[in-house]
Coordinates of C-alpha atoms and ligand atoms in Angstrom, one line a residue:
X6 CA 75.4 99.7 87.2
X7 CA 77.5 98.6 90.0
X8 CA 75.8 99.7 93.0
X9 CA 79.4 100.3 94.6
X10 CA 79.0 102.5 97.8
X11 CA 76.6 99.3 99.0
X12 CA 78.7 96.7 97.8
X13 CA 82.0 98.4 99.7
X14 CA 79.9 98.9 102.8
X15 CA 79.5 94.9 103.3
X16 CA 83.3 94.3 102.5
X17 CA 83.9 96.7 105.0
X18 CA 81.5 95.1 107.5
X19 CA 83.1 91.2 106.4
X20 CA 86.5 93.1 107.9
X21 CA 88.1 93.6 104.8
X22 CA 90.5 96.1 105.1
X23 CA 91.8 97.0 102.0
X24 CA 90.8 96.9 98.3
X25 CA 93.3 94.9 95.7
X26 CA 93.1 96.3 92.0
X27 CA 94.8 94.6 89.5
X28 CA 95.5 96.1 86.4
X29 CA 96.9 94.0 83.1
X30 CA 97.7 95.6 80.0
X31 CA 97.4 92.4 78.0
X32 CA 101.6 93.1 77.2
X33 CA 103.0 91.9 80.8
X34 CA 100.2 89.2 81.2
X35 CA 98.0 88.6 78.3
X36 CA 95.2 89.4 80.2
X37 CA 93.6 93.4 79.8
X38 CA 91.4 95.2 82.5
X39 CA 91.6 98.7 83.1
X40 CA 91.6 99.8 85.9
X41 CA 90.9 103.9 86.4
X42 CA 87.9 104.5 85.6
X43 CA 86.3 102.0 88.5
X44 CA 89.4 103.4 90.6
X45 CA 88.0 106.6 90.8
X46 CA 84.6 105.9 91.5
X47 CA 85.5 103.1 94.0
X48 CA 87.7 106.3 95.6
X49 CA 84.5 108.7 95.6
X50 CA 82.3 105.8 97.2
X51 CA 84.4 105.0 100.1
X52 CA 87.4 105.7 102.1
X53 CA 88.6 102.3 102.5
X54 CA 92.3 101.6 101.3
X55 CA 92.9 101.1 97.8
X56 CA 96.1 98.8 96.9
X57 CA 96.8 99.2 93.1
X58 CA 98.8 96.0 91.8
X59 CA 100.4 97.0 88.5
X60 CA 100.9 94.3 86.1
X61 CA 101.8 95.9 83.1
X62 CA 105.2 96.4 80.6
X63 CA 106.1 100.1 81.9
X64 CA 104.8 101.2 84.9
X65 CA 106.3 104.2 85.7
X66 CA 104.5 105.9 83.2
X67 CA 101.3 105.1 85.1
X68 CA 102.2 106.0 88.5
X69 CA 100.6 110.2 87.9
X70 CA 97.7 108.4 87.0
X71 CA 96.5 105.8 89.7
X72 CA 97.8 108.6 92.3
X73 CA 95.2 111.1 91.1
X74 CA 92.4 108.4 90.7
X75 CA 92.8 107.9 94.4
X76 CA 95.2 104.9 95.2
X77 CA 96.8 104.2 98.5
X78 CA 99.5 101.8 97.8
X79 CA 101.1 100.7 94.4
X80 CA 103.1 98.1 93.5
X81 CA 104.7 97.1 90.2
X82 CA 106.7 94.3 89.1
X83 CA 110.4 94.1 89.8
X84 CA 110.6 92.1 86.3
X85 CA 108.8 94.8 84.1
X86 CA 110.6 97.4 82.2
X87 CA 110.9 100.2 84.3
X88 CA 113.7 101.2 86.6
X89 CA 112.9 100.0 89.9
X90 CA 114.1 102.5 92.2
X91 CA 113.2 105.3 90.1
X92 CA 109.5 103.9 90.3
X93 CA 109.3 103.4 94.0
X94 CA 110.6 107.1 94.1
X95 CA 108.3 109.0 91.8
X96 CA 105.1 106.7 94.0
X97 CA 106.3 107.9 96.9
X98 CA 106.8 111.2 95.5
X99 CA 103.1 111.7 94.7
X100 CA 102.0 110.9 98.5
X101 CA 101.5 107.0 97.5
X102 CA 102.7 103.8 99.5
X103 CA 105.5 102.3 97.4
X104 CA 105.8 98.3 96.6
X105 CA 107.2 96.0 94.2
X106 CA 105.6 92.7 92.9
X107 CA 107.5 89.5 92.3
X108 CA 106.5 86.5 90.4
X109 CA 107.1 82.9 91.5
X110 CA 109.9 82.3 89.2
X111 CA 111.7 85.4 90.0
X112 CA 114.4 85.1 93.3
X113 CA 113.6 86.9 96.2
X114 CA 117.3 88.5 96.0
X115 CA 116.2 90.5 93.3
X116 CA 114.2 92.8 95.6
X117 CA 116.5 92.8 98.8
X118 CA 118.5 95.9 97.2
X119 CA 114.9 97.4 97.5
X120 CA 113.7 96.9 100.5
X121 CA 114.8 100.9 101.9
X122 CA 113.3 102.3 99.3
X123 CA 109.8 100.6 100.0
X124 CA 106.6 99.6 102.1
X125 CA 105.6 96.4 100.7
X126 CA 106.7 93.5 99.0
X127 CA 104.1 91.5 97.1
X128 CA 105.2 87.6 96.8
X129 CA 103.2 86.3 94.1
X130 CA 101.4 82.5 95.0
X131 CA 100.4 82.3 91.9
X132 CA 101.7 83.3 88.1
X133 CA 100.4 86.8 87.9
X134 CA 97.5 87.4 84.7
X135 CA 93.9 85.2 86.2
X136 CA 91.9 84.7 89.5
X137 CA 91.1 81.1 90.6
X138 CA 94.2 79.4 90.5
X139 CA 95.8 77.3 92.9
X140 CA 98.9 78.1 95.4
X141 CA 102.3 77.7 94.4
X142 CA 104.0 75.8 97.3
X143 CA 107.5 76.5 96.3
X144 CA 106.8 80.4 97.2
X145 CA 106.6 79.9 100.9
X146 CA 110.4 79.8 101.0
X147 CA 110.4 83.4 98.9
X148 CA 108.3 85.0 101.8
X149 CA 110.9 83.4 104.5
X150 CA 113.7 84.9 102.8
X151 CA 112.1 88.2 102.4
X152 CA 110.8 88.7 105.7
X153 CA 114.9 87.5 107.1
X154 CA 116.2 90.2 104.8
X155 CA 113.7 92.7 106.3
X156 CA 114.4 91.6 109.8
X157 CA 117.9 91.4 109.2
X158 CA 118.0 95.1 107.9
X159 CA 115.4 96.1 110.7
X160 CA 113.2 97.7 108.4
X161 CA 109.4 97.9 109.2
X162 CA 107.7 96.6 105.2
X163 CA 104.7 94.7 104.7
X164 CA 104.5 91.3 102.8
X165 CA 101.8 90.9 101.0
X166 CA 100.5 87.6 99.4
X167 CA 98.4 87.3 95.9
X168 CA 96.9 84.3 94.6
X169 CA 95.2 81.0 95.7
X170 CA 94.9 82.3 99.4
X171 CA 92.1 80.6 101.3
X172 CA 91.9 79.1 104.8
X173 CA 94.5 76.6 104.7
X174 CA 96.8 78.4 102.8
X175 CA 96.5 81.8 105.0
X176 CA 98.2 79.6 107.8
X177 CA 101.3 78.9 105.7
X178 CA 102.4 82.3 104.6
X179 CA 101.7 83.7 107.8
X180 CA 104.0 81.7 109.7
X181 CA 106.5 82.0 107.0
X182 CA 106.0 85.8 107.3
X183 CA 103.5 87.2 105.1
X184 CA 101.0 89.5 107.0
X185 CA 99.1 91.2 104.2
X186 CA 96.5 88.8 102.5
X187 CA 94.9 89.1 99.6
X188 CA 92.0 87.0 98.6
X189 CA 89.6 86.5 95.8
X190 CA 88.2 83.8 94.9
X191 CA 87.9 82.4 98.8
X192 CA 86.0 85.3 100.1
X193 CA 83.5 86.1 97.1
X194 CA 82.1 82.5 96.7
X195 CA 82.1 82.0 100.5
X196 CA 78.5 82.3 101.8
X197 CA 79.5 84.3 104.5
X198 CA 81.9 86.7 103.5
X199 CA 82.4 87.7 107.2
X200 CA 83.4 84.1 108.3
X201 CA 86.0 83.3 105.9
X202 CA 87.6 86.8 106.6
X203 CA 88.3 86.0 109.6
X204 CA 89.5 82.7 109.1
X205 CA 92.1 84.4 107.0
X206 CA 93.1 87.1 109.0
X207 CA 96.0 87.9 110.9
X208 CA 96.0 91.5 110.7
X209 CA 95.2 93.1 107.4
X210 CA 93.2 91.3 104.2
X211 CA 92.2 93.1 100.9
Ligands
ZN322 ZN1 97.1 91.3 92.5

């Protein structure tokens, strides 16, 4: 067994913020996890915040779901199946932070319509499905133009960045806007978990 209340204590010592679940339904991405069961009891171990990243065909079927195992924020793809606004309604409905997800080949226009009716966007760096891989350079101009649409429409959302983020790479989306970092692989192979946190952060890292 996971020894989880322990192992959240030292992320939240390291000065991680949040917690980033992602859950694949093998349909959307051919990968499968699932992701409520160890939502809930990550949820009865700490209070730290839970950000539940969707990547699956229809998620507004889910959204009940995460809410009652305990998530925070949820974001969903902008490319999946469901209706996008509808989504981000029924989330914020039951008490959760709205987002939507975007993959690397998707442009950031498709979201702009969106940005009202939300907290976060999350730019994928990578293509969304496995941890490890390497940055997508060609995504730092995505994150410009979403954080100029935001500014432009004065709106106060989050960007959040998923995939290859490490302490070069930190530096680049932040200047191009980002200011939610999320980070895997970087932080759990790092020998001190602590250190490379804060080499990453600018204000909030899950
Ligand atoms: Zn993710």
């Amino acid at each position: 067994m996971l020894h989880l209340g322990s192992e959240i204590k030292k992320l939240e010592t390291s000065g991680i913020d949040m917690l980033h679940f992602d859950v694949m339904d093998g349909i959307f991405v051919n990968n499968i996890t699932f992701g409520l069961p160890i939502l809930e009891q990550v949820r009865k171990a700490s209070d730290i915040t839970l950000d539940v990243h969707l990547m699956i065909k229809d998620p507004a079927k889910y959204i009940k779901r995460f809410a009652d195992a305990g998530a925070d924020m949820i974001s969903f793809h902008v490319e999946s199946d469901s209706d996008a606004l509808e989504t981000l309604k029924a989330i914020r409905g039951c008490g959760v932070k709205p987002a939507i997800a975007i993959k690397p080949a998707t442009p950031a226009e498709a979201v702009f319509g969106l940005l009202p009716y939300l907290d976060m966007v999350l730019v994928m760096t990578v293509e969304p499905g496995f941890g490890g891989q390497s940055f997508i350079p060609e995504t730092v101009d995505k994150i410009r133009a979403v954080r100029s649409k935001i500014n432009e429409l004065g709106l106060d959302v989050d960007i959040e960045v998923d995939g290859g983020i490490n302490g070069q790479t930190s530096a680049i989306v932040r200047e191009a806007g980002a200011n939610v970092l999320v980070s895997g692989s970087f932080l759990f192979h790092a020998e001190d978990m602590a250190a490379a946190a804060n080499a990453l952060k600018d204000d909030r890292i899950c």
